[in-house]
mmCIF file of C-alpha atoms in Angstrom:
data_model
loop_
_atom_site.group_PDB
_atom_site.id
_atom_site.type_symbol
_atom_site.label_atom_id
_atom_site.label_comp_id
_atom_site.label_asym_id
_atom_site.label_seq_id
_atom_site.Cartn_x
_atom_site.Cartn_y
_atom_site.Cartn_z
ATOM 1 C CA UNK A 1 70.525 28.382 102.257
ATOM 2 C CA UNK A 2 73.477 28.439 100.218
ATOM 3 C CA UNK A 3 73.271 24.924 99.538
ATOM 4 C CA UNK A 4 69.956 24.546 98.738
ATOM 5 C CA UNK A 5 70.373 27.513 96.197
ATOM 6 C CA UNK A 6 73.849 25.377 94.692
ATOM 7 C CA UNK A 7 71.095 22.290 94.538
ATOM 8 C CA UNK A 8 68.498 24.394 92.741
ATOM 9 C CA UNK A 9 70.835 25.514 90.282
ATOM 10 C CA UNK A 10 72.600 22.456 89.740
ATOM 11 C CA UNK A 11 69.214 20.371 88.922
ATOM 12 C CA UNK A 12 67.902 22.389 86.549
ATOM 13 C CA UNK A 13 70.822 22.866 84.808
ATOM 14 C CA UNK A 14 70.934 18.695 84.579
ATOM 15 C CA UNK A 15 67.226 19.116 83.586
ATOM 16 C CA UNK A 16 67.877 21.953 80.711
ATOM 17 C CA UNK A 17 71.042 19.287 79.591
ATOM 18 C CA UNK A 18 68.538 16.057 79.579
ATOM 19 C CA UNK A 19 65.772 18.169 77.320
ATOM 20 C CA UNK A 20 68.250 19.674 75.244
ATOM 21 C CA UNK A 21 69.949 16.205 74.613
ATOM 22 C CA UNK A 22 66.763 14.753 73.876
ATOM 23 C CA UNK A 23 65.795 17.173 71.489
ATOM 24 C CA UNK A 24 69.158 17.062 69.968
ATOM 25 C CA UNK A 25 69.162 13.350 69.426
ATOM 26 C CA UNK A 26 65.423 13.806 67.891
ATOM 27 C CA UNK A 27 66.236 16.664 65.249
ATOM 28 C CA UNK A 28 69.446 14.750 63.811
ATOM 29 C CA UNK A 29 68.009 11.458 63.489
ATOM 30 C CA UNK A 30 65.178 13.118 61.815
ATOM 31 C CA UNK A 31 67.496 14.722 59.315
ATOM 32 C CA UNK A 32 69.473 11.159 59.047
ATOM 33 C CA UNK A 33 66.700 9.462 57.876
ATOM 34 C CA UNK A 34 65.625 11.886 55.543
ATOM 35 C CA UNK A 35 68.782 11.900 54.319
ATOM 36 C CA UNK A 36 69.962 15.510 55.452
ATOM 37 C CA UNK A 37 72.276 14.818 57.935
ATOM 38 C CA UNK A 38 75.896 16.454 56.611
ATOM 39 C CA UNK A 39 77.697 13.661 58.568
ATOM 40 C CA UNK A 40 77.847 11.545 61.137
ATOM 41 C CA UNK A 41 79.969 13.440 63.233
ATOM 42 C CA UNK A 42 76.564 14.980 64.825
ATOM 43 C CA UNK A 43 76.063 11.100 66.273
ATOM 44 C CA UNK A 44 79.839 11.396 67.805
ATOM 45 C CA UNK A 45 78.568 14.268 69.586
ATOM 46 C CA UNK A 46 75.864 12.510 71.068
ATOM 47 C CA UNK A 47 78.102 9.796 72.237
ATOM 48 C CA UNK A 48 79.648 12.856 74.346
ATOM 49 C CA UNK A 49 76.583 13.368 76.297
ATOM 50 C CA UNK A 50 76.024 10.229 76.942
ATOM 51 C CA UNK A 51 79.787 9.908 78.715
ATOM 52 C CA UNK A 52 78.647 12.834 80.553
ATOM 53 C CA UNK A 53 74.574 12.374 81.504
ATOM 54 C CA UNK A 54 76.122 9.341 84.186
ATOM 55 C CA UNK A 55 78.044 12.112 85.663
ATOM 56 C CA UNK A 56 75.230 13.967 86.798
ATOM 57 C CA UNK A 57 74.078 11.162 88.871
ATOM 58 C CA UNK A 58 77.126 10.291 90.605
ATOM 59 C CA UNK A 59 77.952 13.541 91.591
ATOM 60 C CA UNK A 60 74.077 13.810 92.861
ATOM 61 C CA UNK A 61 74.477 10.447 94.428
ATOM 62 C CA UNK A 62 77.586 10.982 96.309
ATOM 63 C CA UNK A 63 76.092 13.858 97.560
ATOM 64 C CA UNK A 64 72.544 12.613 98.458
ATOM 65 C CA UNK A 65 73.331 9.695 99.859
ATOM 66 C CA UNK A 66 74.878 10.943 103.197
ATOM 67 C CA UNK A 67 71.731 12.686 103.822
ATOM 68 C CA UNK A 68 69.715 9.219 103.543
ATOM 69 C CA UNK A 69 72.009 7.745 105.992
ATOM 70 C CA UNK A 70 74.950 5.944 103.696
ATOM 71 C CA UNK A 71 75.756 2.668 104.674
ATOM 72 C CA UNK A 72 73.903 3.010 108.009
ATOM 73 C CA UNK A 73 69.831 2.964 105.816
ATOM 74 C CA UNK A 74 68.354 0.739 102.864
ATOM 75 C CA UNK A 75 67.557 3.702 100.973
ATOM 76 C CA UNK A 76 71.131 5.394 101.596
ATOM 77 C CA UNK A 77 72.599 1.794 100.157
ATOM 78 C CA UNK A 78 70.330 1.686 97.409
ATOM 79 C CA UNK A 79 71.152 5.171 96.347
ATOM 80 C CA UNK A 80 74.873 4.307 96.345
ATOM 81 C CA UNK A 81 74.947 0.672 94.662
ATOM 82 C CA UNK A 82 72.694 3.176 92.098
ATOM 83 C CA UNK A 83 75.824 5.278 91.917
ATOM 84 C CA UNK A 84 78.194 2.649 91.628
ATOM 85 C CA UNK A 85 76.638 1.534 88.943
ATOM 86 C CA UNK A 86 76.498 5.408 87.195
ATOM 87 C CA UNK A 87 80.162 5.212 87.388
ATOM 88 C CA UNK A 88 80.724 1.579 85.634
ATOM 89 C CA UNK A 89 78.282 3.575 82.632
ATOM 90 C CA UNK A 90 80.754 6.598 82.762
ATOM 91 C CA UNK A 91 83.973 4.527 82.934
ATOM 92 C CA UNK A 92 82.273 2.414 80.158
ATOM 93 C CA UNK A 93 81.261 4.655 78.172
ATOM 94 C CA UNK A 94 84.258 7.182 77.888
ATOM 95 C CA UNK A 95 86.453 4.828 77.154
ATOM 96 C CA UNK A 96 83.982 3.512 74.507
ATOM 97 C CA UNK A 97 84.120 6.978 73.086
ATOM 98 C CA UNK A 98 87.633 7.420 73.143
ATOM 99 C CA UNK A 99 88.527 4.014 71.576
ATOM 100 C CA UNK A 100 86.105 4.803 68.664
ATOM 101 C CA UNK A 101 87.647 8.180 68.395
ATOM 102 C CA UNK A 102 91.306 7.001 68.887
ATOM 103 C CA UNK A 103 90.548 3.911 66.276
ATOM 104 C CA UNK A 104 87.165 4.364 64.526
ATOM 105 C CA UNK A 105 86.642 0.574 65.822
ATOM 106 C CA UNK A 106 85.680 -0.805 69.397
ATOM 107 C CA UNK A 107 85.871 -4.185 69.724
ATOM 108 C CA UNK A 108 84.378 -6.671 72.077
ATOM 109 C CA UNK A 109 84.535 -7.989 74.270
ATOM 110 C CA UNK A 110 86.706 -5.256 74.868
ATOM 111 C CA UNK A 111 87.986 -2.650 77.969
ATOM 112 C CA UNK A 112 84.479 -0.727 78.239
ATOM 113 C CA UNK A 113 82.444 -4.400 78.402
ATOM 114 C CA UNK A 114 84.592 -4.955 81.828
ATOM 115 C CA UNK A 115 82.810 -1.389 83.137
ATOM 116 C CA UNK A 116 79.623 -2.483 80.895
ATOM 117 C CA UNK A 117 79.357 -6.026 83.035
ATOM 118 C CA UNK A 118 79.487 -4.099 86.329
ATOM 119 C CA UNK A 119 75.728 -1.773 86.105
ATOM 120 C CA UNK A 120 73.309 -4.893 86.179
ATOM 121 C CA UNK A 121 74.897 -6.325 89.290
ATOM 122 C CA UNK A 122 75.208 -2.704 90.954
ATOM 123 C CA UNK A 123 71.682 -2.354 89.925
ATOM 124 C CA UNK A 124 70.496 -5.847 91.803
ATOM 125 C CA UNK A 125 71.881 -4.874 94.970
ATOM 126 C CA UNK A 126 70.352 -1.757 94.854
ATOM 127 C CA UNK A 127 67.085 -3.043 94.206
ATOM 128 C CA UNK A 128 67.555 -5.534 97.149
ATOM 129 C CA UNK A 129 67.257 -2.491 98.815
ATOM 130 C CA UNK A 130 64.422 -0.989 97.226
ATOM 131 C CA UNK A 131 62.672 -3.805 98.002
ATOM 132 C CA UNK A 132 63.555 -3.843 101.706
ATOM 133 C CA UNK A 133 61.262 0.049 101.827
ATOM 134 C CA UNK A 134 58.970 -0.324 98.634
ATOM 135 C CA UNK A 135 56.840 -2.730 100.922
ATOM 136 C CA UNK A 136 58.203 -5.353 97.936
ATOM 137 C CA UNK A 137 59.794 -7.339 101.263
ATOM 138 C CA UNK A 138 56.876 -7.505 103.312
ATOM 139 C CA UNK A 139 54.441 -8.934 100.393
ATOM 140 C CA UNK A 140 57.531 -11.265 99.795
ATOM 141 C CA UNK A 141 57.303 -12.759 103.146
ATOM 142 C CA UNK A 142 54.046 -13.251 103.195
ATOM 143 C CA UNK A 143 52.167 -14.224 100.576
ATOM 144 C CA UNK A 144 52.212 -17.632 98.639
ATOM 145 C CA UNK A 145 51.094 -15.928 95.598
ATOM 146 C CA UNK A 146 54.548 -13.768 96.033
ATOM 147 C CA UNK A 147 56.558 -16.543 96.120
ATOM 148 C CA UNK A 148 55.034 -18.390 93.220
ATOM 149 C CA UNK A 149 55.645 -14.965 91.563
ATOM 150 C CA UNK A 150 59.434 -15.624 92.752
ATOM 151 C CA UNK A 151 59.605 -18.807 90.810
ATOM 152 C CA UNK A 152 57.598 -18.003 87.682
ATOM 153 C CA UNK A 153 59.245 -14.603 86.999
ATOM 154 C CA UNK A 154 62.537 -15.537 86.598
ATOM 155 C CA UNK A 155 61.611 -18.540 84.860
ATOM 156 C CA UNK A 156 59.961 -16.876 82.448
ATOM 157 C CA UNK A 157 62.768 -13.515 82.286
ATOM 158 C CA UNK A 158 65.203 -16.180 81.299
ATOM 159 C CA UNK A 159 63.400 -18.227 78.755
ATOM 160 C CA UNK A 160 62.586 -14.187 77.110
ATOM 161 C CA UNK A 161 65.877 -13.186 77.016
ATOM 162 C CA UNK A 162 67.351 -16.626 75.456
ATOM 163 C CA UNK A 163 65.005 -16.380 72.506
ATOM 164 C CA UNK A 164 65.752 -12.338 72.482
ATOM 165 C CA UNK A 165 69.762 -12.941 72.801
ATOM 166 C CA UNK A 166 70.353 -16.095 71.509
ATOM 167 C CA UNK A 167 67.595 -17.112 69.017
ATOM 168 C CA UNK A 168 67.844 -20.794 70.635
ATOM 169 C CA UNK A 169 69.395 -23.031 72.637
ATOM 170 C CA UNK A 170 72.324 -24.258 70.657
ATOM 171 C CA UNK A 171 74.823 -21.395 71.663
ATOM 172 C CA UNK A 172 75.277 -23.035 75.103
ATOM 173 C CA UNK A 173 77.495 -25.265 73.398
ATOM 174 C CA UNK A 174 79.878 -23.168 72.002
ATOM 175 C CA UNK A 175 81.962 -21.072 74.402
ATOM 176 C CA UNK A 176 84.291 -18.593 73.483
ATOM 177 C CA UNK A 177 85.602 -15.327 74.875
ATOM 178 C CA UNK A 178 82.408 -13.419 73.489
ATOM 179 C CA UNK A 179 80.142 -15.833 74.166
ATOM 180 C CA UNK A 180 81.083 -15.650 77.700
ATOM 181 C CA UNK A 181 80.244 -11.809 77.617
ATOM 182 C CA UNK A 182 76.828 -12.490 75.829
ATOM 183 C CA UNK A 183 76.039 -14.623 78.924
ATOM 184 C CA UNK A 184 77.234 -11.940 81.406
ATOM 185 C CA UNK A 185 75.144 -9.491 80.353
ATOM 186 C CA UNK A 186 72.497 -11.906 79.460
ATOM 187 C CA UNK A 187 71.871 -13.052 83.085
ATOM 188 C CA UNK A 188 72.826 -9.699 84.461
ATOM 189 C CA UNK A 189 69.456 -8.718 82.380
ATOM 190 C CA UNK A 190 67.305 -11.616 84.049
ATOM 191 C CA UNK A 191 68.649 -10.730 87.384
ATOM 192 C CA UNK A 192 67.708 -7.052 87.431
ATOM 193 C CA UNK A 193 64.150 -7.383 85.054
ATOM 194 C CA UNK A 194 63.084 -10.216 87.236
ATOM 195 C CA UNK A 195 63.657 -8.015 90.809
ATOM 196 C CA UNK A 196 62.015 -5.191 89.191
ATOM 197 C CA UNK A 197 58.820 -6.761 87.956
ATOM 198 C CA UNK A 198 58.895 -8.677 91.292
ATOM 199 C CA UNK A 199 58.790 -5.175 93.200
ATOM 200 C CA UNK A 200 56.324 -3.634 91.069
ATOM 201 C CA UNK A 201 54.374 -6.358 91.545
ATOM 202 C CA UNK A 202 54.564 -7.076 95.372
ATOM 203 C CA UNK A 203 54.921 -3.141 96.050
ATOM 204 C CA UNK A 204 51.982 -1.888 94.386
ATOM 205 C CA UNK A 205 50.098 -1.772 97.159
ATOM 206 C CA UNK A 206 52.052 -0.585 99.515
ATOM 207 C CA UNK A 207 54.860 2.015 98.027
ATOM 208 C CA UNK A 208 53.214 5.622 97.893
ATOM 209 C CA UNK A 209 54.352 8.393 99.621
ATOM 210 C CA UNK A 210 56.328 11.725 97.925
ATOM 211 C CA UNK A 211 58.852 9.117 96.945
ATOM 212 C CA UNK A 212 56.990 7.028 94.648
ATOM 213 C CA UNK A 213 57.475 8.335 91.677
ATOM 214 C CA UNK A 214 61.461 8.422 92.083
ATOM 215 C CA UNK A 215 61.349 5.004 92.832
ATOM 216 C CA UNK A 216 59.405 4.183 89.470
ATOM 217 C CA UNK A 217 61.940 6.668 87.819
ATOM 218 C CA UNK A 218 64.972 4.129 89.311
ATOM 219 C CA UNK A 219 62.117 0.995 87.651
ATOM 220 C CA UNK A 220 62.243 2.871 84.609
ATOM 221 C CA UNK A 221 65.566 3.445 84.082
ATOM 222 C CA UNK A 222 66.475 0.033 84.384
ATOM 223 C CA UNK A 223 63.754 -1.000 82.425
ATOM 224 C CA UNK A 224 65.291 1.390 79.297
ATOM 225 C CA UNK A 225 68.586 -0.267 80.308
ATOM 226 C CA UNK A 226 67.238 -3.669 79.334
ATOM 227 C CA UNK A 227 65.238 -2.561 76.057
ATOM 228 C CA UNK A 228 68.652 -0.465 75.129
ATOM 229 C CA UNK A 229 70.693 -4.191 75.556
ATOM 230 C CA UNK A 230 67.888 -5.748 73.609
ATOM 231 C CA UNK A 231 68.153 -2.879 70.828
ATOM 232 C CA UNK A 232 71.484 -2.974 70.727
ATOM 233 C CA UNK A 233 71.562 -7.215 69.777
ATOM 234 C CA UNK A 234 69.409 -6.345 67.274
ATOM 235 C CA UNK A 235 71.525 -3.272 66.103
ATOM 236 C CA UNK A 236 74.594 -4.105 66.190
ATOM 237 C CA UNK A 237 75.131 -6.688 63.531
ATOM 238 C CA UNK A 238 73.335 -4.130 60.734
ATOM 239 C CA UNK A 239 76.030 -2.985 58.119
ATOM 240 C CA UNK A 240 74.411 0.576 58.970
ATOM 241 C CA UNK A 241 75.300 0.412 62.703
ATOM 242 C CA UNK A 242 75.990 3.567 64.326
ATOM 243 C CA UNK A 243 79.131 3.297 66.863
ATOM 244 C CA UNK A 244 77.804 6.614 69.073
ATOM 245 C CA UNK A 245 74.159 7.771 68.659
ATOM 246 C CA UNK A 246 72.118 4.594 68.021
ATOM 247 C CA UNK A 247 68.478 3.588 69.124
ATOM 248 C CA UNK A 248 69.978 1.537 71.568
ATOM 249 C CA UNK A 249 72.144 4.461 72.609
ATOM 250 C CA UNK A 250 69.090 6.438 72.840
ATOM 251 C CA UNK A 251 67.281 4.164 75.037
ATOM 252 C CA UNK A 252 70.663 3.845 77.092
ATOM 253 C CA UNK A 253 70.612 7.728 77.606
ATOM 254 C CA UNK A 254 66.585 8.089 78.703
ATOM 255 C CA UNK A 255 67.685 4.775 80.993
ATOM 256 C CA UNK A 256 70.717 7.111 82.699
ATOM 257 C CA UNK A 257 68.714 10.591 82.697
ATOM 258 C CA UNK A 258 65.336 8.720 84.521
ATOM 259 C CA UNK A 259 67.730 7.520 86.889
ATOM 260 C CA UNK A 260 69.259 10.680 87.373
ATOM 261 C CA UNK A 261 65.702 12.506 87.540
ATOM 262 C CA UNK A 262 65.090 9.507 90.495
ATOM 263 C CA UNK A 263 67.837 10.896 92.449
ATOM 264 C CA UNK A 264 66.899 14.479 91.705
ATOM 265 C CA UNK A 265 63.571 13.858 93.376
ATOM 266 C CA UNK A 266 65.208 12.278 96.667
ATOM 267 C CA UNK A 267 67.492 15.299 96.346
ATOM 268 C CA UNK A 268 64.978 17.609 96.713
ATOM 269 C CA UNK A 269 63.171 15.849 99.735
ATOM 270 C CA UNK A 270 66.005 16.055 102.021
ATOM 271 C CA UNK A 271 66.508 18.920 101.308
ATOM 272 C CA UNK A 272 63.009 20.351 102.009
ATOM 273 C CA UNK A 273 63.720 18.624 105.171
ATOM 274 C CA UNK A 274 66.598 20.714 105.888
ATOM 275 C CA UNK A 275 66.158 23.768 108.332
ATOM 276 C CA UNK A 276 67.232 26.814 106.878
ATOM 277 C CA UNK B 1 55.127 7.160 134.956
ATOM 278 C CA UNK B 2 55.444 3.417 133.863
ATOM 279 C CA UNK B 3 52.626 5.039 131.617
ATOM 280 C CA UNK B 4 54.984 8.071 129.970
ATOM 281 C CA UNK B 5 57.922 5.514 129.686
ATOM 282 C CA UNK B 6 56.323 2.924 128.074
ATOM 283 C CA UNK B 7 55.308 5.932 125.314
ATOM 284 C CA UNK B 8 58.575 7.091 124.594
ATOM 285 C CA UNK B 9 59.906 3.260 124.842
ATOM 286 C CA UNK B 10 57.288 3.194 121.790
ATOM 287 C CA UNK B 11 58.234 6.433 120.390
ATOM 288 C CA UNK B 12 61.973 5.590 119.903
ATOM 289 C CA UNK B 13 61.234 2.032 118.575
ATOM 290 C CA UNK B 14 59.416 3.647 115.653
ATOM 291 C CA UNK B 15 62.066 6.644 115.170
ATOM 292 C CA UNK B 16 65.201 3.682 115.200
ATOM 293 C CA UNK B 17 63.345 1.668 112.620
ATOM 294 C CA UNK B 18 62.805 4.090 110.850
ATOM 295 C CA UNK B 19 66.648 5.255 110.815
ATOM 296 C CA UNK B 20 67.344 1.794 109.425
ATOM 297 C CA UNK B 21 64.943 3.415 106.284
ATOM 298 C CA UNK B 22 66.064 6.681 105.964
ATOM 299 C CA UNK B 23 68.960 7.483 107.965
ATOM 300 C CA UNK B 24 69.201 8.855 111.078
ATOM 301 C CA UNK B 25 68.392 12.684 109.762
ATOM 302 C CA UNK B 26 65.436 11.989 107.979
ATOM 303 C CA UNK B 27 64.260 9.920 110.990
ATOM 304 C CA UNK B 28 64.463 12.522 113.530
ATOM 305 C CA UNK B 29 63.416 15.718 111.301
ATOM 306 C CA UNK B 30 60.480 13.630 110.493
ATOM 307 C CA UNK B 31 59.693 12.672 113.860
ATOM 308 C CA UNK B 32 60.105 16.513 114.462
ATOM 309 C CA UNK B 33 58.246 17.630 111.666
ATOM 310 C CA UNK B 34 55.143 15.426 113.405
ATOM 311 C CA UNK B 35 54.741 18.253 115.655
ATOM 312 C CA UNK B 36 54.309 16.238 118.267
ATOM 313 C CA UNK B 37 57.730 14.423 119.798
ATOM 314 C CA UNK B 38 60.306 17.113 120.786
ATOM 315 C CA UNK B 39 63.948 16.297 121.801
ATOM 316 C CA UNK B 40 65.438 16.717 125.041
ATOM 317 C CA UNK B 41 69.028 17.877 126.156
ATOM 318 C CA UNK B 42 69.763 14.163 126.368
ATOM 319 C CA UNK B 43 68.497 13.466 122.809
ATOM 320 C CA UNK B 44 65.892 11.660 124.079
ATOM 321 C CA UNK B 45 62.847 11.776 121.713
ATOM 322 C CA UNK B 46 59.672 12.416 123.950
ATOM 323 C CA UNK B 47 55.867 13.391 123.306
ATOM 324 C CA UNK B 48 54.305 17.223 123.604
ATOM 325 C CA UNK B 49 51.358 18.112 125.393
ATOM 326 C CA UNK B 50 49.118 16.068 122.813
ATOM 327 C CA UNK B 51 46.973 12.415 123.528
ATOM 328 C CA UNK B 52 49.099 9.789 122.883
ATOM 329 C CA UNK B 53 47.037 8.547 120.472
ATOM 330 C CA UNK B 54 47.099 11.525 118.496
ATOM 331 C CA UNK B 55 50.955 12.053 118.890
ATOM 332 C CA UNK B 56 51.489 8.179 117.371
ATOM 333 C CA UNK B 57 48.387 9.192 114.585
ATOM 334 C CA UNK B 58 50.316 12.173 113.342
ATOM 335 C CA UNK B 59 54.033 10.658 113.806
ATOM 336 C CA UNK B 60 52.817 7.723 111.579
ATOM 337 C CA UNK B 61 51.451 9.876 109.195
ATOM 338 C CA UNK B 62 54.642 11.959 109.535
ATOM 339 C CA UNK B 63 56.231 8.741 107.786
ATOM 340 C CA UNK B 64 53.969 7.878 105.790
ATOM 341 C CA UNK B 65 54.513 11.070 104.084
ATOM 342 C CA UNK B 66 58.138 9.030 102.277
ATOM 343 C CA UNK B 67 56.845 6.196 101.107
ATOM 344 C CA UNK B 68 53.036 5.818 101.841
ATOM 345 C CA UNK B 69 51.743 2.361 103.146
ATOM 346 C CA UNK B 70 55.027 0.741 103.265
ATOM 347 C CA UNK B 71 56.289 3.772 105.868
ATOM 348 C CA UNK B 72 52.912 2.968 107.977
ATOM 349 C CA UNK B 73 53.403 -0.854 107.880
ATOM 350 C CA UNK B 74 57.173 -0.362 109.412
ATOM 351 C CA UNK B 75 55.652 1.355 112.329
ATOM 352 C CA UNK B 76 52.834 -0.914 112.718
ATOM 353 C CA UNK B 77 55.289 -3.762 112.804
ATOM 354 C CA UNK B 78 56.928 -2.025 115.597
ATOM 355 C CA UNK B 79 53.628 -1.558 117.436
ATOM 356 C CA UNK B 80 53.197 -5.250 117.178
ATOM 357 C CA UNK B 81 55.975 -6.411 119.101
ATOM 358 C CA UNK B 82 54.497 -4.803 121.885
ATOM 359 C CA UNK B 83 51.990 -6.546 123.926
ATOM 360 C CA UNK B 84 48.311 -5.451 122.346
ATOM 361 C CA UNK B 85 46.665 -4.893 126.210
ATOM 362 C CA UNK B 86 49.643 -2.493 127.121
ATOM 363 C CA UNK B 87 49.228 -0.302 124.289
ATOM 364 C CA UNK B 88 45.529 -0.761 122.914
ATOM 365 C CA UNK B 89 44.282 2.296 124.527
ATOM 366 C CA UNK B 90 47.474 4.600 123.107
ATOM 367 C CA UNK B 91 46.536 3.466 120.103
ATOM 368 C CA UNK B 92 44.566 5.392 116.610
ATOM 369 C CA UNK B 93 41.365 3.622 115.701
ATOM 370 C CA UNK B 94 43.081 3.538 112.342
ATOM 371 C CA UNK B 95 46.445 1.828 113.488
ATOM 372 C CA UNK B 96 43.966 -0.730 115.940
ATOM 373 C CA UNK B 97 42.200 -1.925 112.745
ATOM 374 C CA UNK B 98 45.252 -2.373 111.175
ATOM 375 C CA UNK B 99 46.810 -5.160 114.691
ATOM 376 C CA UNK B 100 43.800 -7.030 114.544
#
């Protein structure tokens, strides 16, 4: 009972932060672009709650996933590849923070892009998993129009993201330190989009259940995560570029809290499960 | 009694595939949430007083309850690795439909 009281508490709390954050984000940008904003500090703040929002989730994944079996299920290794992933954000993204705050400059590649790199590969093995109960497997198996699915998605994933990232071809030729980061993340995108349309596509049928919607919450995080990289590309070069509290920072916190609200919701079924 | 052992051989084949899904835990207090399979001293999972069919109907549906169709087709895969004229008469209309 105790427990389950300790759970209750300790979602809604994350709830109330992810509304409030929201909201926050909202109001100051508002007052940015109208030109009412008395500094910027109020982004630097935001860059704070995005270290912690990750948080949440581990601590709710760690916890979770020994209810769902661990290591021993598919959904008890998706849910911790999901965490493992949380933490490369956190580790990232703190010492993001802290080099902007120690330097007022982060550089890259730098330290937090060896965290950064980690998520999208985390997120692929989890979603190797997902597939394995969304029904995504099954459909995989057998159907021919799943596995032309299989060719043409990642086909055209990749061709998307080298026009989005790149502009055109020519940057294969050059390779430097940062280029070599670009490419990282790059494929890291294609990997993770491509399994998730896949499953949404080959699991439509079939995934249902009181778990659905988590599982699209986990979908649309990572799909936030991926329009957050392709903000950021965009972003980042702009002479107006906001270190903490971007778009693309925005985008990166709704892709951490839906996440978050995924694990919430498998949370809360074990523990209706539980006998009091 | 070939009859009853056959059952729970079928029984436990659905409740350790489904373990491979959601853990051991979820597995059993699903099974047990059926209404319908209760564990002996021994741990082994066996059916209550109900018609078989009914007791694989509602521990199906049991699953189901996680992650809808996809849940179902794990047990039906199960079901199929059993031969049809063995089982055919333990079996829900809706689960037959389903084989064929």
């Amino acid at each position: 009972m105790e427990s389950k009281k300790l759970s209750h508490y300790y979602t809604s709390f994350v709830k109330i932060f992810i509304t409030a954050t929201i909201a926050y984000w909202l109001v100051i940008r508002i007052l940015w672009v109208s030109g009412l904003l008395p500094s910027r500090n109020y982004f630097n703040v935001f860059g704070i709650l995005l270290s912690l929002m990750p948080l949440f989730g581990i601590i709710l994944g760690i916890v979770i996933q020994k209810e769902w079996g661990g290591f021993h299920s598919y959904v008890g290794k998706s849910l911790i590849f999901i965490s493992v992933s949380l933490t490369a954000w956190f580790v990232g993204q703190t010492i993001y923070f802290l080099l902007y705050a120690i330097s007022g400059d982060v550089p890259y590649p730098g330290l937090p892009d060896y965290f950064f790199i980690l998520i999208d590969p985390f997120y692929a093995l989890a979603l190797f998993y997902i597939m394995k109960y969304s029904g995504a497997h099954k459909s995989l198996g057998i159907s021919s129009f799943s596995r032309f699915l299989l060719l043409v998605i990642p086909i055209a994933s990749f061709y998307i993201n080298m026009k989005i990232f790149f502009g055109d071809w020519g940057t294969f030729l050059g390779f430097g330190y940062d280029t070599l980061f670009d490419y990282i993340y790059t494929f890291g995108s294609i990997a993770v989009m491509s399994v998730v349309a896949l499953t949404i596509v080959l699991s439509i049928s079939k995934l249902g259940g009181k778990l659905k919607s988590a599982v699209y919450l986990f979908f649309i995080g990572m799909v936030f995560q991926y329009a957050g990289d392709v903000m950021y590309a965009f972003l980042e070069p702009s002479e107006n570029f906001l270190i903490n509290g971007s778009r693309a920072d925005f985008l990166f916190f709704l892709s951490i809290a839906a996440i978050t609200l995924g694990l919430i919701k498998f949370n809360n079924f074990a523990l209706s499960e539980k006998k009091e | 009694m070939e009859e009853i052992m056959l059952l729970n051989n079928i029984i436990e084949s659905i409740i350790n595939e489904q373990s491979q899904i959601v853990g051991d835990k979820l597995a059993k207090s699903r099974a047990l949430a059926s209404g319908v399979i209760q564990y002996g001293a021994n741990g082994q999972a066996t059916i209550s007083n109900v018609e078989p069919s009914q007791a694989l109907e509602k521990l199906i549906a049991s699953y189901k309850e996680i992650f809808g169709q996809s849940s179902v087709d794990v047990c039906i895969d199960i079901l199929k690795k059993f031969p049809y004229q063995d089982i055919s008469q333990y079996l829900p209309s809706s689960i037959k439909d389903a084989i064929n």
